[in-house]
mmCIF file of C-alpha atoms and ligand atoms in Angstrom:
data_model
loop_
_atom_site.group_PDB
_atom_site.id
_atom_site.type_symbol
_atom_site.label_atom_id
_atom_site.label_comp_id
_atom_site.label_asym_id
_atom_site.label_seq_id
_atom_site.Cartn_x
_atom_site.Cartn_y
_atom_site.Cartn_z
ATOM 1 C CA MET A 64 123.520 204.536 72.212
ATOM 2 C CA GLY A 65 120.395 202.760 73.414
ATOM 3 C CA LEU A 66 121.496 199.567 71.725
ATOM 4 C CA PHE A 67 124.761 199.498 73.619
ATOM 5 C CA ASN A 68 122.967 200.062 76.899
ATOM 6 C CA ASP A 69 120.658 197.129 76.197
ATOM 7 C CA LEU A 70 123.554 194.871 75.311
ATOM 8 C CA GLY A 71 125.318 195.861 78.491
ATOM 9 C CA LYS A 72 122.282 194.936 80.566
ATOM 10 C CA LYS A 73 121.842 191.660 78.715
ATOM 11 C CA PHE A 74 125.473 190.800 79.300
ATOM 12 C CA GLU A 75 125.177 191.477 83.020
ATOM 13 C CA GLN A 76 122.069 189.301 83.124
ATOM 14 C CA LEU A 77 123.781 186.421 81.337
ATOM 15 C CA LYS A 78 126.764 186.707 83.619
ATOM 16 C CA GLN A 79 124.568 186.503 86.702
ATOM 17 C CA GLU A 80 122.668 183.518 85.301
ATOM 18 C CA ALA A 81 125.932 181.759 84.558
ATOM 19 C CA GLU A 82 127.128 182.367 88.098
ATOM 20 C CA SER A 83 123.925 181.181 89.711
ATOM 21 C CA SER A 84 123.663 178.067 87.538
ATOM 22 C CA ALA A 85 127.295 177.253 88.289
ATOM 23 C CA SER A 86 126.435 176.962 91.962
ATOM 24 C CA ASP A 87 123.784 174.396 91.039
ATOM 25 C CA GLU A 88 126.353 172.230 89.352
ATOM 26 C CA ALA A 89 128.784 171.642 92.168
ATOM 27 C CA THR A 90 129.988 168.086 91.798
ATOM 28 C CA HIS A 91 131.551 167.681 95.201
ATOM 29 C CA GLY A 92 131.173 169.048 98.670
ATOM 30 C CA CYS A 93 133.044 169.062 101.947
ATOM 31 C CA ARG A 94 131.311 167.221 104.755
ATOM 32 C CA GLU A 95 133.263 169.161 107.365
ATOM 33 C CA CYS A 96 132.530 172.769 106.365
ATOM 34 C CA GLU A 97 129.822 172.110 103.717
ATOM 35 C CA THR A 98 131.662 174.065 101.041
ATOM 36 C CA LEU A 99 130.465 173.239 97.535
ATOM 37 C CA LEU A 100 133.233 172.296 95.139
ATOM 38 C CA TYR A 101 133.509 171.881 91.393
ATOM 39 C CA THR A 102 136.457 169.539 91.384
ATOM 40 C CA ASP A 103 137.219 166.315 93.187
ATOM 41 C CA TYR A 104 139.734 167.712 95.644
ATOM 42 C CA ALA A 105 141.768 165.320 97.755
ATOM 43 C CA GLU A 106 141.581 167.921 100.507
ATOM 44 C CA CYS A 107 139.020 170.661 101.023
ATOM 45 C CA PRO A 108 140.543 173.982 99.932
ATOM 46 C CA GLU A 109 138.563 175.727 102.674
ATOM 47 C CA CYS A 110 139.281 173.696 105.786
ATOM 48 C CA GLY A 111 141.894 171.151 104.694
ATOM 49 C CA SER A 112 139.677 168.174 105.560
ATOM 50 C CA ASP A 113 139.885 165.051 103.423
ATOM 51 C CA SER A 114 136.105 164.592 103.676
ATOM 52 C CA VAL A 115 135.390 165.783 100.122
ATOM 53 C CA VAL A 116 132.558 163.660 98.767
ATOM 54 C CA PRO A 117 130.624 163.599 95.475
ATOM 55 C CA VAL A 118 127.305 165.442 95.513
ATOM 56 C CA ARG A 119 124.459 163.135 94.620
ATOM 57 C CA ARG A 120 121.782 164.552 92.347
ATOM 58 C CA ASP A 121 119.065 162.082 91.413
HETATM 59 ZN ZN1 ZN B 490 135.937 171.806 104.182
#
């Protein structure tokens, strides 16, 4: 019983870490609406602008 509760908590924790680290790994962003993207879109899925540019991380 206790074991399953611990696993459930651990799973939630891992899921949250995965979600937060995903937002650190955006590869592209829209210059118009500043939406972070994970794919090199030809047009921003949020505002339709073609100003999707690679995010520089040095
Ligand atoms: Zn946009």
